[in-house]
XYZ file of C-alpha atoms in Angstrom:
181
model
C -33.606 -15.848 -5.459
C -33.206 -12.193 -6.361
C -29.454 -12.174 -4.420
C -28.414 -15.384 -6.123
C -25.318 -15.052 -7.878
C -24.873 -18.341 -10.028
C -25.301 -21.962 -9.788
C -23.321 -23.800 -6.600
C -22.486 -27.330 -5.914
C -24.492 -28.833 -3.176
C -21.807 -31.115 -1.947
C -19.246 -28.559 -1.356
C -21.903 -26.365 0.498
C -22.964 -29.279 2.624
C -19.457 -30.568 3.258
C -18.478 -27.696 5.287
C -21.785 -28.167 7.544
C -19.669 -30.966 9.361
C -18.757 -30.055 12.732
C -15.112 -31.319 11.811
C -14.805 -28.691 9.495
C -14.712 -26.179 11.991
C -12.258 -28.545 14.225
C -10.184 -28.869 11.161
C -10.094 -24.807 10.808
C -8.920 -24.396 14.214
C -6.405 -26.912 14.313
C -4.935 -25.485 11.143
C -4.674 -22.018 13.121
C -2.998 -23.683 15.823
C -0.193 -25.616 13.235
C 0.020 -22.033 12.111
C 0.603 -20.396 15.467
C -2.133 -17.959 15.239
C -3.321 -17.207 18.920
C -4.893 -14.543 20.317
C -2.117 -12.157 19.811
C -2.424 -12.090 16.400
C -5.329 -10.577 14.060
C -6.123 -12.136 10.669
C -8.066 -10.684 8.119
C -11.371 -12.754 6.340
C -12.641 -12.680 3.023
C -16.053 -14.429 3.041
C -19.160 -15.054 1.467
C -22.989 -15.987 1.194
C -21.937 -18.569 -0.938
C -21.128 -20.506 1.992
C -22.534 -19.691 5.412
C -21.162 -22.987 6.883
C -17.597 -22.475 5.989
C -17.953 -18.758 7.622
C -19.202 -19.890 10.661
C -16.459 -22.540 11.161
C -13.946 -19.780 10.266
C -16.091 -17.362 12.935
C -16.517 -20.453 15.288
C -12.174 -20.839 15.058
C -11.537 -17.608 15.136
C -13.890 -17.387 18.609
C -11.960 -20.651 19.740
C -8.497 -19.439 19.776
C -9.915 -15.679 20.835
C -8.722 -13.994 18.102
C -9.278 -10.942 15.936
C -10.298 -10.469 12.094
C -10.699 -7.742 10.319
C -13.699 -9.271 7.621
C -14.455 -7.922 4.287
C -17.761 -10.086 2.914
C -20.121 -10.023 0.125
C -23.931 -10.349 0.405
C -24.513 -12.314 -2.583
C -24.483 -15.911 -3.290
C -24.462 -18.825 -5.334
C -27.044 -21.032 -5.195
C -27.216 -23.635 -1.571
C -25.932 -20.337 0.040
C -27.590 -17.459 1.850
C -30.166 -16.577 -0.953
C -32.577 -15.595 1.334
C -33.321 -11.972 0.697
C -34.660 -11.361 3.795
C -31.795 -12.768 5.404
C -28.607 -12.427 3.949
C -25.351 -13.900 4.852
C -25.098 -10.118 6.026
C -27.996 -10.390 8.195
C -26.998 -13.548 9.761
C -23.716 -12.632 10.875
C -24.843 -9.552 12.032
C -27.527 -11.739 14.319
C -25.144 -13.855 15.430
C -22.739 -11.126 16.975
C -25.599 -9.206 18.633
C -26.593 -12.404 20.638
C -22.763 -12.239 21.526
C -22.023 -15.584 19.636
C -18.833 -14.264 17.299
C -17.000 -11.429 18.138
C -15.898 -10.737 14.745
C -18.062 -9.310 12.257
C -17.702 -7.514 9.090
C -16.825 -4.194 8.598
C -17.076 -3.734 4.780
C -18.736 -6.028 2.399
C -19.727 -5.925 -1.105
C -22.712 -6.784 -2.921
C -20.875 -9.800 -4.818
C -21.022 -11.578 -7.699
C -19.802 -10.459 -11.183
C -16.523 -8.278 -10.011
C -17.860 -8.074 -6.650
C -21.089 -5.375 -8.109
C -23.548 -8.178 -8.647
C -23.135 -8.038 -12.401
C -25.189 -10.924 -12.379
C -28.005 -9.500 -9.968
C -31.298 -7.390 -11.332
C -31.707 -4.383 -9.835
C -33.875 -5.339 -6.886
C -31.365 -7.865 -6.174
C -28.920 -5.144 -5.830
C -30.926 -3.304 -3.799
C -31.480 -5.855 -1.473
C -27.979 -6.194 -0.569
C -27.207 -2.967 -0.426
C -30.071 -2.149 1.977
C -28.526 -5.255 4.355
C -25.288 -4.052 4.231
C -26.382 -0.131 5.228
C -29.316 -1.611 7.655
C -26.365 -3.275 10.149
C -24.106 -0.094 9.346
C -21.074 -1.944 7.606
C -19.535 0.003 4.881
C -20.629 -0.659 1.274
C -17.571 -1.735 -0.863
C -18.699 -0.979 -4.409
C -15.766 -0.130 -6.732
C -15.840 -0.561 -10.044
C -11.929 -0.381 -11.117
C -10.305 -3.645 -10.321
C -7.186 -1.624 -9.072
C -8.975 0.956 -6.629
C -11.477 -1.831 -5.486
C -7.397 -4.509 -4.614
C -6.400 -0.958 -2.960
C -9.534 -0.580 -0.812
C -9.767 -3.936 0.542
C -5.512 -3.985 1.318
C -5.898 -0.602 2.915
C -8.942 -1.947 5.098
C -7.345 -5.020 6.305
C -4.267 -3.329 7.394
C -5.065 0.235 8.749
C -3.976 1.152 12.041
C -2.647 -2.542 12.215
C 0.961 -3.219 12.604
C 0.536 -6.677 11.228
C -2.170 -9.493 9.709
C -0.998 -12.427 10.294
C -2.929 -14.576 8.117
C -5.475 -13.996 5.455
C -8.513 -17.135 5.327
C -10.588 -17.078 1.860
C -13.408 -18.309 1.963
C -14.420 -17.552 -1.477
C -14.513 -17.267 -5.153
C -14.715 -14.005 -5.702
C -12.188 -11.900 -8.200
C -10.673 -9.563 -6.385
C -9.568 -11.736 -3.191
C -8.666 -15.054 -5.565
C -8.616 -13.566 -9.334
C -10.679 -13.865 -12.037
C -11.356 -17.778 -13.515
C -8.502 -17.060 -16.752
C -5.896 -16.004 -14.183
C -6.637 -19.017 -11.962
C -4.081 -21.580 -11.730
């Protein structure tokens, strides 16, 4: 697929396609005290369209608010359609008034976030979903200013987040694979 990132495991994408997944999400929100009071913010992906809907399908649950920053590409068993992209689905989903929440910045993804990894159509293709559905294109090369963006977007005008829910791989929300512990 022109948006695919890298390889993927299979299993992991299709372990999060259990309904329980999403039952396990919101039970963990509710051990955590998160109601609708609170807002959390959401780092997601394509890589893994079932694990954002659980999150979405929690979050809708317990009636509260996120403040999502997401990336159009993905690795492979993801959203590598280019025609619809984990950008285009969400944005689907919260026109027919399923979720509530829906991003508000995203990235292209991949390699730091810029689709290092992508060709230039690829590149293209996510940006054009990301501008089609009017969500802000995230697309900062210096690791520092790119951290700043995303921190500045989750909390502005907010008094507090109360959680943050990764749902991803990606660099700048988990660090890069030699920082990893």
């Amino acid at each position: 697929s022109l948006i695919q990132t890298t390889s993927g495991s299979l299993i992991s994408k299709q372990s999060v396609l259990n309904p329980d997944f999403a039952a396990m999400i919101t039970e963990m929100l509710i051990e955590l005290d998160i109601d609708s009071e609170d807002t959390v913010s959401v780092a997601y992906t394509g890589s893994y369209p079932g694990a954002n809907l659980a999150v979405l399908s929690a979050l809708e649950t317990l009636d509260v608010s996120a403040v999502i920053i997401s990336s159009c590409g993905s690795s492979e068993y993801g959203a590598t359609h280019p025609d619809f992209t984990w950008i285009d689905m969400e944005k689907h989903l919260s026109l027919d008034r399923v979720f509530s929440n829906t991003s508000t910045l995203a990235s292209i993804g991949g390699g730091f976030d810029l689709g290092t990894q992508l060709g230039t159509l690829g590149k293209k293709v996510c940006e054009s979903s990301i501008y089609n559905h009017k969500i802000e294109l995230l697309n900062i090369e210096n690791s520092h200013e790119n951290i700043q963006k995303r921190m500045n977007h989750y909390v502005d005008g907010r008094d507090v987040i109360s959680l943050f829910i990764n749902v991803r791989g990606g660099v700048y929300s988990s660090g890069d694979s030699l920082q990893r512990s």
